Short mmCIF file of C-alpha atoms and ligand atoms in Angstrom, two decimals:
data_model
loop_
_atom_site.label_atom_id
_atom_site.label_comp_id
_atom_site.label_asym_id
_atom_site.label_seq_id
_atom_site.Cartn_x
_atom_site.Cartn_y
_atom_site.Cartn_z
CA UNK A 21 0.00 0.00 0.00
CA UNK A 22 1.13 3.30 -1.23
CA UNK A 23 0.92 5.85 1.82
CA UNK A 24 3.42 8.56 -0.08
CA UNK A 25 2.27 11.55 -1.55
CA UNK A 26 2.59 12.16 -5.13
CA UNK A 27 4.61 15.20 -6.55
CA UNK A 28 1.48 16.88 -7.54
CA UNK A 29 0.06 16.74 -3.74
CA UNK A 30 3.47 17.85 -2.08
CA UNK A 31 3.53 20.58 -4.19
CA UNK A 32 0.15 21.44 -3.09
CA UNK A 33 1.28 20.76 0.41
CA UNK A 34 4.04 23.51 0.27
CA UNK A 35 2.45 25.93 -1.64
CA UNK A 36 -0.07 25.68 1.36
CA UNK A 37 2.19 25.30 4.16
CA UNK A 38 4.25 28.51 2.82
CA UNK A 39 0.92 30.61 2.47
CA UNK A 40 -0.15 29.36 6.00
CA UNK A 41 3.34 30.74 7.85
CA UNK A 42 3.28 33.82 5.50
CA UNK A 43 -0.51 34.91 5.12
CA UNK A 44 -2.17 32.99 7.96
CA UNK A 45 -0.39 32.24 11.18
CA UNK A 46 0.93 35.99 11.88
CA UNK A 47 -2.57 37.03 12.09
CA UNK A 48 -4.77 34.23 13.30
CA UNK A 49 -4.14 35.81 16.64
CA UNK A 50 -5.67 39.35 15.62
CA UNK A 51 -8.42 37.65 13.66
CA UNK A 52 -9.46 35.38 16.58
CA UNK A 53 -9.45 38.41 19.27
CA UNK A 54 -11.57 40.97 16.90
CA UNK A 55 -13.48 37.99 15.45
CA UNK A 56 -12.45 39.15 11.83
CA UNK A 57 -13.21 37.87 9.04
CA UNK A 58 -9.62 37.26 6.33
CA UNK A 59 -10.95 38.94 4.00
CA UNK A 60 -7.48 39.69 1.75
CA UNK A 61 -6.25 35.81 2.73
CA UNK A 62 -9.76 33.92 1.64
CA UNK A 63 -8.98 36.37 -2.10
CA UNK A 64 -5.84 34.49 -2.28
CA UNK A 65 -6.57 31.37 -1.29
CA UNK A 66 -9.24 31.36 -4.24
CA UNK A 67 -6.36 32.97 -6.70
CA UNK A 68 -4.33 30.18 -5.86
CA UNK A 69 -7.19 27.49 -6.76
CA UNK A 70 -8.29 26.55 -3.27
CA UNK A 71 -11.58 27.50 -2.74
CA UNK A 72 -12.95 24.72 -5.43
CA UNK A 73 -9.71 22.47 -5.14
CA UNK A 74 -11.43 19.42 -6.67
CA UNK A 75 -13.45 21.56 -9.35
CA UNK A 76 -12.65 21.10 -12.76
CA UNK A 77 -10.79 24.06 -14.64
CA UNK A 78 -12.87 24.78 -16.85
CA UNK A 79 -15.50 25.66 -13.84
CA UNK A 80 -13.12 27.67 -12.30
CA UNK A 81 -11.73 25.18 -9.36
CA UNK A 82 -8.14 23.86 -8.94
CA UNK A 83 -8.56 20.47 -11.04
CA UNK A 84 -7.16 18.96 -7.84
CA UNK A 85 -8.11 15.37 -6.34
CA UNK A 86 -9.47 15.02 -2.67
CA UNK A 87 -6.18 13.83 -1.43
CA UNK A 88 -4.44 17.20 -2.42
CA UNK A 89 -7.70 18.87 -0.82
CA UNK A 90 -7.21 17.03 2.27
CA UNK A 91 -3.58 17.97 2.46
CA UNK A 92 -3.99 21.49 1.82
CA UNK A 93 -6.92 21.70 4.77
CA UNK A 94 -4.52 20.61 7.23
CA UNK A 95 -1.72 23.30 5.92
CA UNK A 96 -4.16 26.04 6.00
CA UNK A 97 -5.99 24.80 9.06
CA UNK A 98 -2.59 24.68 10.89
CA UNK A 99 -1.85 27.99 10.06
CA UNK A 100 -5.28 29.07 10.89
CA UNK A 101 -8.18 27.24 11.86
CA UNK A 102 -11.25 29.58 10.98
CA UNK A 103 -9.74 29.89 7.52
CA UNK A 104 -10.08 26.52 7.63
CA UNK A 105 -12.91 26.60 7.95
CA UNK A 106 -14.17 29.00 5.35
CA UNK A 107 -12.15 27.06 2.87
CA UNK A 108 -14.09 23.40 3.97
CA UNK A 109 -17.47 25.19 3.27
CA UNK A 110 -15.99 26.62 0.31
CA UNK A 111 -14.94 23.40 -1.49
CA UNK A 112 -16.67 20.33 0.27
CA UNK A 113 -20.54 22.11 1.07
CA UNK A 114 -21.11 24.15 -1.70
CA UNK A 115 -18.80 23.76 -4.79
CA UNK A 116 -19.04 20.17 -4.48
CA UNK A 117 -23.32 19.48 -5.05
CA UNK A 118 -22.83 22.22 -7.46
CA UNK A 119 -20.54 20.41 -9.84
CA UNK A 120 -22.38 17.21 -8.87
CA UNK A 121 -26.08 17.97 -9.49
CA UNK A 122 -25.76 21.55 -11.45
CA UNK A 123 -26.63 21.66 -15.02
CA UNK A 124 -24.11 23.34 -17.21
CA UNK A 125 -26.45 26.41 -16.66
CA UNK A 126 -26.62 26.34 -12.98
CA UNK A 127 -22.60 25.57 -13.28
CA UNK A 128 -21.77 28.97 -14.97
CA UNK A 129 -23.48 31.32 -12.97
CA UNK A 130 -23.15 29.40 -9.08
CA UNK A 131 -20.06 27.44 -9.72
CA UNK A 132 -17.10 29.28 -11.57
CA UNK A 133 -17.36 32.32 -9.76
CA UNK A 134 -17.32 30.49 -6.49
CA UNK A 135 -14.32 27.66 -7.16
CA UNK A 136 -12.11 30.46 -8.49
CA UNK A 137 -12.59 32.29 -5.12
CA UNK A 138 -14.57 35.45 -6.81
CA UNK A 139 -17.59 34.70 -4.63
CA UNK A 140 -18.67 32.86 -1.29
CA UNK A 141 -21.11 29.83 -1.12
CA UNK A 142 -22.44 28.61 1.98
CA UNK A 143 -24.72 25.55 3.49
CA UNK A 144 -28.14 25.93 4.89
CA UNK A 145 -29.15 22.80 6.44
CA UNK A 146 -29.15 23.44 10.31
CA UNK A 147 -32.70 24.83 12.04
CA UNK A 148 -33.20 25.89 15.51
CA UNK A 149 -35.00 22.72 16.49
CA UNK A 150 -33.42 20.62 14.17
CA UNK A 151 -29.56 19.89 14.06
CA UNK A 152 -28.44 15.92 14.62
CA UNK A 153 -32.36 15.41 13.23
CA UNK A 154 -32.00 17.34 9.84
CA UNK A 155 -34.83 15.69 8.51
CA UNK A 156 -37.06 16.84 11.32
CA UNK A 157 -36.76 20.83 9.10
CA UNK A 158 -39.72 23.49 9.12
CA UNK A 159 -38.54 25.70 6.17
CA UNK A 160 -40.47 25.29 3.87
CA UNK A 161 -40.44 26.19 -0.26
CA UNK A 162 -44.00 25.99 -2.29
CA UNK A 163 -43.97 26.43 -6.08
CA UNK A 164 -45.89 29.35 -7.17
CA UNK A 165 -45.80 29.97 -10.84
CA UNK A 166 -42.25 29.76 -12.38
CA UNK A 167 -40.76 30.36 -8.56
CA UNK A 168 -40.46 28.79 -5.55
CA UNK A 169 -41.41 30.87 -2.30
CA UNK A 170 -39.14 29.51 0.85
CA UNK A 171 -40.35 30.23 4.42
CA UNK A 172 -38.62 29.24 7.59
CA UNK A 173 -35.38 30.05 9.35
CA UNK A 174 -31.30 28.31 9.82
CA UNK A 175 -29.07 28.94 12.26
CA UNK A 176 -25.09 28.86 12.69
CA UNK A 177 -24.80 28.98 9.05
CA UNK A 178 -20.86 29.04 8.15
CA UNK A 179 -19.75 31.42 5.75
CA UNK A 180 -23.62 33.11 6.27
CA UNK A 181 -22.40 36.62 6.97
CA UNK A 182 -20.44 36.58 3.68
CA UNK A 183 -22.16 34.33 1.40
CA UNK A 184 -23.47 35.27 -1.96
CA UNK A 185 -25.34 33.06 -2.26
CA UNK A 186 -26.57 29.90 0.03
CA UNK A 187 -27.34 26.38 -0.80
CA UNK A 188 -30.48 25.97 1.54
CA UNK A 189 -32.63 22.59 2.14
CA UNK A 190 -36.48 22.98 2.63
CA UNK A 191 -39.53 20.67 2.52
CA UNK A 192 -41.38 21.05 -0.68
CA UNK A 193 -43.71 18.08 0.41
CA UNK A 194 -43.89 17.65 4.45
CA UNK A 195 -45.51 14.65 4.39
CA UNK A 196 -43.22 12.97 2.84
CA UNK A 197 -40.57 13.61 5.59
CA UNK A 198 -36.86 13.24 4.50
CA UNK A 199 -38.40 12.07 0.81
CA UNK A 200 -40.18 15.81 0.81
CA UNK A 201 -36.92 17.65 1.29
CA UNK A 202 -35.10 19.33 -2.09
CA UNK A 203 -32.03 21.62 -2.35
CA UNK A 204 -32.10 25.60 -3.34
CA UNK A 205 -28.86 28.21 -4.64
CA UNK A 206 -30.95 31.56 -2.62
CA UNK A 207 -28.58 34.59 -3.76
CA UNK A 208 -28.17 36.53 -0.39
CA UNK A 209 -29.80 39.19 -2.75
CA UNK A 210 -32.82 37.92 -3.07
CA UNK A 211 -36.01 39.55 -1.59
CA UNK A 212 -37.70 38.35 1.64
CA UNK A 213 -33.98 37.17 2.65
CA UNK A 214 -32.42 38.33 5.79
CA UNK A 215 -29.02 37.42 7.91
CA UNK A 216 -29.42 37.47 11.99
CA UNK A 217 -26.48 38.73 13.84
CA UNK A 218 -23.16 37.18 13.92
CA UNK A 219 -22.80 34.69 16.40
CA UNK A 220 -20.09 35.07 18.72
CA UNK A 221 -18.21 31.75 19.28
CA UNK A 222 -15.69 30.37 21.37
CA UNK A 223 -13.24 29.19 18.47
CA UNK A 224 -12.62 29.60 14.65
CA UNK A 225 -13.53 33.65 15.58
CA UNK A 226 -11.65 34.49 11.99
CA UNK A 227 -15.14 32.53 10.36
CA UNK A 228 -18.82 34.02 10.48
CA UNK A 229 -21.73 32.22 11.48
CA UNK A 230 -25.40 33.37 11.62
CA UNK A 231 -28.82 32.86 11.28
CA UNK A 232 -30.57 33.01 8.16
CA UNK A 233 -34.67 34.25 7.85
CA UNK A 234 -36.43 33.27 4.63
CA UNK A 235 -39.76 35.36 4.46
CA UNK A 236 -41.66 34.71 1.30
CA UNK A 237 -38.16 34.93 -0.33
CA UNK A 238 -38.99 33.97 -3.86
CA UNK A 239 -36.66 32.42 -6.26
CA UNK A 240 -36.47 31.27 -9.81
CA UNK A 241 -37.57 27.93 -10.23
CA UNK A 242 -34.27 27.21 -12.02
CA UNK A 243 -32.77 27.85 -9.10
CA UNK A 244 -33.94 24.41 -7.64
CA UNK A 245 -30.32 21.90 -7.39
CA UNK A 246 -31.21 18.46 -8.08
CA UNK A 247 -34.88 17.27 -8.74
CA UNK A 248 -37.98 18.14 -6.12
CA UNK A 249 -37.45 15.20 -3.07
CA UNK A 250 -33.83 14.97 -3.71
CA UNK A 251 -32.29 17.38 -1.22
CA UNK A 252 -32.17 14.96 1.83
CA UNK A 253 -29.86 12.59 -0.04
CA UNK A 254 -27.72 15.87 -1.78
CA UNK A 255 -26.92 16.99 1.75
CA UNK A 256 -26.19 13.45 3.18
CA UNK A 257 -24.22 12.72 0.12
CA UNK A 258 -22.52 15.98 0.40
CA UNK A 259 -22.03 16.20 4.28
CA UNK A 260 -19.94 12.49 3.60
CA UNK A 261 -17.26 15.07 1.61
CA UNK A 262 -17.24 18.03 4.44
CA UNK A 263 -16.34 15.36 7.17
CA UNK A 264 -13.24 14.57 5.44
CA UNK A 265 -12.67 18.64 5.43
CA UNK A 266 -13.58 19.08 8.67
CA UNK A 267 -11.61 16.20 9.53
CA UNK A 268 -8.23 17.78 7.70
CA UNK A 269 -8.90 21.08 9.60
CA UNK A 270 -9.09 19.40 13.08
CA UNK A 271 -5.53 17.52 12.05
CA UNK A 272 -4.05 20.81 11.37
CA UNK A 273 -5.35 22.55 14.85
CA UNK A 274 -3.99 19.27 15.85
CA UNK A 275 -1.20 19.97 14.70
CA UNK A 276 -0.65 23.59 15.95
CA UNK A 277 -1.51 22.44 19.01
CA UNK A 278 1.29 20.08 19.17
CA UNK A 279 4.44 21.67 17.35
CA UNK A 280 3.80 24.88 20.04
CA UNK A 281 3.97 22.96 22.41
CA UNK A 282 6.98 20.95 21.32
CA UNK A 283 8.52 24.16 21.06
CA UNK A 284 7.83 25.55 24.51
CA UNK A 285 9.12 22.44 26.31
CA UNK A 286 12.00 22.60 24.46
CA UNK A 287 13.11 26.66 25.73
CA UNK A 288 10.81 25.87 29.44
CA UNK A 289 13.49 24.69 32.10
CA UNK A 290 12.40 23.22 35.11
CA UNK A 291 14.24 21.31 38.00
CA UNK A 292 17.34 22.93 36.62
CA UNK A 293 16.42 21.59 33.05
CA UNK A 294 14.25 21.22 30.28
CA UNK A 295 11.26 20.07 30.60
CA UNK A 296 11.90 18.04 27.51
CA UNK A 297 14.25 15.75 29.82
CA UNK A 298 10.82 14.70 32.22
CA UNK A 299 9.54 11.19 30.94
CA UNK A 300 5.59 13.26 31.80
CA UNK A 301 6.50 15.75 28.88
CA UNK A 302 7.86 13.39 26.92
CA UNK A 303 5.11 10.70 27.05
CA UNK A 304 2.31 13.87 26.17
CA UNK A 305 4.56 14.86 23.25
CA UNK A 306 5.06 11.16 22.08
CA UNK A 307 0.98 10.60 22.23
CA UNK A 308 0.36 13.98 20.66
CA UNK A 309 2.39 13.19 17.81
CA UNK A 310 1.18 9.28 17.17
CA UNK A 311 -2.53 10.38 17.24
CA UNK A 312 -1.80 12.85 14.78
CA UNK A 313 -0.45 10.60 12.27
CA UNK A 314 -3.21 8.43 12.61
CA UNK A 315 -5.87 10.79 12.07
CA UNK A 316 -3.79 11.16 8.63
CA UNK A 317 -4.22 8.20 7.88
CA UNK A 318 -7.52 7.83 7.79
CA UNK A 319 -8.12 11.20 6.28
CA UNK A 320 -6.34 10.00 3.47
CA UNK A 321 -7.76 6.87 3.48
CA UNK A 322 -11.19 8.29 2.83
CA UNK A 323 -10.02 11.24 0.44
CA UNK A 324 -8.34 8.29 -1.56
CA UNK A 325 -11.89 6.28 -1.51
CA UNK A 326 -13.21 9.34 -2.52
CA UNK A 327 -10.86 9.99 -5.56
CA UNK A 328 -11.47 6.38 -6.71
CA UNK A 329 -15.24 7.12 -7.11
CA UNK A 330 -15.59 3.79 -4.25
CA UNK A 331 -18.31 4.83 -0.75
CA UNK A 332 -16.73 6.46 1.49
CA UNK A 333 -19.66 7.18 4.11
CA UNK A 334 -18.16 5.20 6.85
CA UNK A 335 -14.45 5.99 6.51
CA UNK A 336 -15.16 9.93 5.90
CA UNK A 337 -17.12 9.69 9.37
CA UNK A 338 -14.36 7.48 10.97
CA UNK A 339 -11.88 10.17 9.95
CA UNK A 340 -14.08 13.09 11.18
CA UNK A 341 -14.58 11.15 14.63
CA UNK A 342 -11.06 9.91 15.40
CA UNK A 343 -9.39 13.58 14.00
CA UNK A 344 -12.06 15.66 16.02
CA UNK A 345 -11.83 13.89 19.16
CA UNK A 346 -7.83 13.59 18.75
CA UNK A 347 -7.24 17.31 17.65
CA UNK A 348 -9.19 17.85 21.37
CA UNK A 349 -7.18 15.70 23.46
CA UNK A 350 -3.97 16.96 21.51
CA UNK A 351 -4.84 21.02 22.05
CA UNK A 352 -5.69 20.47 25.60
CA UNK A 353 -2.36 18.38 26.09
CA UNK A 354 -0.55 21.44 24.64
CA UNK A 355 -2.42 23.32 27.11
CA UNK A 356 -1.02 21.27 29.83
CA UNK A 357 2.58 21.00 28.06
CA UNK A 358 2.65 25.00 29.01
CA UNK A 359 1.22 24.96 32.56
CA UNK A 360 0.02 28.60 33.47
CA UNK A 361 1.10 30.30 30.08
CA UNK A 362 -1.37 27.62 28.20
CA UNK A 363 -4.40 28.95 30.30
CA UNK A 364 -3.68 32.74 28.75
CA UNK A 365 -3.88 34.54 25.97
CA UNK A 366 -0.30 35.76 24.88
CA UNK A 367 0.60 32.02 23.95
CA UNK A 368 -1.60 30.77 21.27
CA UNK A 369 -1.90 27.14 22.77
CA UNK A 370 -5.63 27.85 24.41
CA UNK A 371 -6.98 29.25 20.69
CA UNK A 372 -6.28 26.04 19.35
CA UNK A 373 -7.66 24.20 21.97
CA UNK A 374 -10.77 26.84 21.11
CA UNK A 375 -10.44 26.44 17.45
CA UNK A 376 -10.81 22.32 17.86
CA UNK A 377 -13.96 22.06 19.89
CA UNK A 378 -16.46 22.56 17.40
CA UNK A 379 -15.01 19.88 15.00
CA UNK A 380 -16.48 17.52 17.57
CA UNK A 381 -19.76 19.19 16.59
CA UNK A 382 -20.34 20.67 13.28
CA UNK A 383 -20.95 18.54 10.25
CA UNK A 384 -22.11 15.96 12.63
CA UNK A 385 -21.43 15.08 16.17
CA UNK A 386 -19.67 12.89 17.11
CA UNK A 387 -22.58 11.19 18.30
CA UNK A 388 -24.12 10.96 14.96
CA UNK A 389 -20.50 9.61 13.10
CA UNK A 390 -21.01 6.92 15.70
CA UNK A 391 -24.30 6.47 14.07
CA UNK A 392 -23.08 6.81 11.07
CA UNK A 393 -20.53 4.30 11.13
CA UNK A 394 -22.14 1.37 13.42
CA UNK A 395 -25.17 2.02 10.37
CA UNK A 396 -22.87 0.86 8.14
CA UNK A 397 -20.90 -1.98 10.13
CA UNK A 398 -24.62 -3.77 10.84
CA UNK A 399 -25.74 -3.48 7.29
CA UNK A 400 -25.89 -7.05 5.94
N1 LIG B 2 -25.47 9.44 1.16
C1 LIG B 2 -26.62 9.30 0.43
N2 LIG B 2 -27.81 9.00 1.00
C2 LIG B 2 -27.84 8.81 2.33
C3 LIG B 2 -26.69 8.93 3.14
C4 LIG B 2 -25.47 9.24 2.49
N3 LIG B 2 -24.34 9.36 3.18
N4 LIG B 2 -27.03 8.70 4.42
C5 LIG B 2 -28.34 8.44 4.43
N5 LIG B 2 -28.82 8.49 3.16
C6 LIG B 2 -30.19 8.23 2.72
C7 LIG B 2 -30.63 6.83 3.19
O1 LIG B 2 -30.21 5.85 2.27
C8 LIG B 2 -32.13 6.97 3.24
O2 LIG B 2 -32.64 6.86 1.94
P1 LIG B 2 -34.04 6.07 1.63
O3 LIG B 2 -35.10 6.79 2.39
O4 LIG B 2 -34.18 6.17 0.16
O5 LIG B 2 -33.85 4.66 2.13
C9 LIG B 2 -32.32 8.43 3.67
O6 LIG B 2 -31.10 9.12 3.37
C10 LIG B 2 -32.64 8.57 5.14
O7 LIG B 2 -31.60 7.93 5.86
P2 LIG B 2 -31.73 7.70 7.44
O8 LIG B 2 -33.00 6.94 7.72
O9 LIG B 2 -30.46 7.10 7.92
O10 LIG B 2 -31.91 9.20 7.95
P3 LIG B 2 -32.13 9.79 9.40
O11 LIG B 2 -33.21 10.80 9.36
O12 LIG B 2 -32.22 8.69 10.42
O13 LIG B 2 -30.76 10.63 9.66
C11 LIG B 2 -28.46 11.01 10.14
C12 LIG B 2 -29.52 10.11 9.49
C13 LIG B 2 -27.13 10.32 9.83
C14 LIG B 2 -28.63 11.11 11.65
C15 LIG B 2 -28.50 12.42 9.49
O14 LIG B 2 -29.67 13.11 9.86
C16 LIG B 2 -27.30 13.25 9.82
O15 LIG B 2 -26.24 13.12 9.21
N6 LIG B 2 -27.43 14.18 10.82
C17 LIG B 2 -26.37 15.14 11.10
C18 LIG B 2 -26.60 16.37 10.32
C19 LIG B 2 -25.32 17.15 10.10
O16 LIG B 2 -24.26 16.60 9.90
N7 LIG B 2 -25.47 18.45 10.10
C20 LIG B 2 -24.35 19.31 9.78
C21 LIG B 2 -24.84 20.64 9.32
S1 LIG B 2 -23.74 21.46 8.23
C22 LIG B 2 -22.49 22.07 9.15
O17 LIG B 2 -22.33 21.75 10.29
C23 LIG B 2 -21.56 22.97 8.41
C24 LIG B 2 -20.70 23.84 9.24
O18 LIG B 2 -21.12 24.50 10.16
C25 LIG B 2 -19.29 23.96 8.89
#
């Protein structure tokens, strides 16, 4: 088994990983403390063909495979991980059911502009009573003529604040439950459309969430994604590709997490020496560093399944599980690696520890990759 990168993905990798130390990680600090979006950094990153990595060229992405995406998530997530972030939303929520279910139409004007980095897409699944249970929606979209008329709200809607425009899930037939449920591209211009206020988070401040309110916002019906009844399977289907994303950006606050911390026990002296000499640091560092290569390995695992057209339902939420859950232990351990200085803000140890917490929670719990997973160990 091949487990080397090509010369096409470590290329990728250090384009990345030199953008990340130039760009990223000498102002994640500012952006996390003013909660600020990167404006100037998300421009480049979709001038240098990241914000539709796996898009086609001649739609305006990178022409990249999903191993090369996963790479450069954990580059830019290690540099910063609300870019991150913005990026995974970018490429894995939105460009990706646009290629897949667009027509050619539906390609040119809510795909090129958006892979090449022009324009922001987001992914409206999420309602207040309805998160783990995303069947269980109450916005609602009824055809009226050549338009559809969408009702209902969404809440903690990545990339929201920004977004030009929003891929948004609501029932078209409520009785049918998740069989009822079909996919939208809502322009944040259109009328009856409103954003809430940004939500203030703990972690990944340099992202925007918010709420979204859909009040008799009318669209075009060629606006629809997919056919009427498809939208539940779109967003599972899709949601499969954003673990692996998420999962990249966790391994790169992973990874922040751990070289900081590898480089504070290495100057900290205790006991009249480093702390690198104590067996305690050197057991944390030795763990850190193990669970981060394994959470590459099954990142790449399921970005390679991925690539190869195979399923990769089980292994993307394997990845997202084991990298989320890892990327928390990891950050806190760095925590601990610094003592007192982890627990404040002039070292940048407790951001990451921030900036991994909600990849235990968005796209997914980690309850619901349990589910996920065990759903398709007791299939036959
Ligand atoms: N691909 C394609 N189809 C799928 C699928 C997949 N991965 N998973 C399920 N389906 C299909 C099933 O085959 C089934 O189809 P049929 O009715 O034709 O048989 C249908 O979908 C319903 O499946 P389930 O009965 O398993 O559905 P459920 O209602 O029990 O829910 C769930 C399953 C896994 C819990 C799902 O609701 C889920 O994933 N919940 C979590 C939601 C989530 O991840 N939200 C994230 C929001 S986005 C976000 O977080 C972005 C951000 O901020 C960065």
């Amino acid at each position: 088994m091949d487990i080397e990168l090509t010369e096409e993905q470590r290329q990728v990798r250090d384009m990345c990983r030199d953008f990340a130390a130039k760009e990223l990680a000498p102002n994640a600090r500012r952006w996390d403390e003013h909660h600020e979006f990167p404006r100037e950094a998300v421009k480049k990153l979709g001038e240098l063909g990241l914000m539709g990595i796996a898009v086609p060229a001649e739609w305006g992405g990178g022409g990249m495979d999903n191993v090369s995406y996963a790479v450069a998530m954990e580059e830019i997530s290690r540099g910063c991980g609300g870019t991150g972030v913005i990026m995974s939303v970018s490429n894995s929520l939105y460009c990706d059911p646009v290629m897949k279910y667009g027509s050619d139409e539906q390609k040119a004007e809510f795909l090129r502009p958006y892979a090449s980095g022009e324009r922001l897409g987001a992914f409206a699944l999420t309602e207040p009573q309805s998160g783990s249970d995303a069947a269980e929606m109450k916005t609602v979209a009824v055809a009226r003529g050549d338009e559809y008329v969408l009702d209902g709200a969404k809440i903690f809607i990545t990339n929201g604040p920004q977004a030009d425009t929003i891929l948004v899930f609501a029932q078209t037939d409520k009785a049918k439950r998740h069989k009822g449920i079909t996919a939208f591209l809502v322009p944040t211009d259109a009328k009856g459309f409103a954003r809430g206020k940004t939500d203030d988070k703990v972690g990944i401040r340099a992202s925007g969430s918010c709420p979204l309110f859909f009040e008799a916002c009318a669209i075009p019906k060629r606006f629809r994604l997919g056919a009427e009844g498809d939208g539940f399977k779109i967003a599972m289907g899709t949601l499969d590709g954003g673990r692996i994303g998420i999962a990249a950006q966790a391994l790169g606050i992973a990874r922040a997490g751990y070289e900081c911390a590898r480089a504070y026990a290495k100057e900290r002296k205790a006991f009249g020496q480093p702390i690198t000499q104590f067996q305690a640091i050197q057991f944390m560092l030795a763990d850190m560093a193990t669970e981060i290569d394994a959470a590459r390995l099954l990142i790449w695992r399921a970005a390679g399944l991925k690539d190869k057209g195979a399923r990769f339902s089980a292994e993307a939420a394997m990845a997202k599980l084991f990298a989320s859950e890892m990327a928390e232990r990891v950050t806190s351990k760095g925590i601990q690696v610094h003592g007192g200085y982890g627990y404040v803000k002039e070292y940048d140890a407790e951001r990451h520890w921030r900036d991994s917490r909600i990849t235990e929670i968005y796209e997914g719990t980690s309850e619901i990759q349990r589910l996920v997973i065990a759903g398709n160990l007791l299939k036959d």
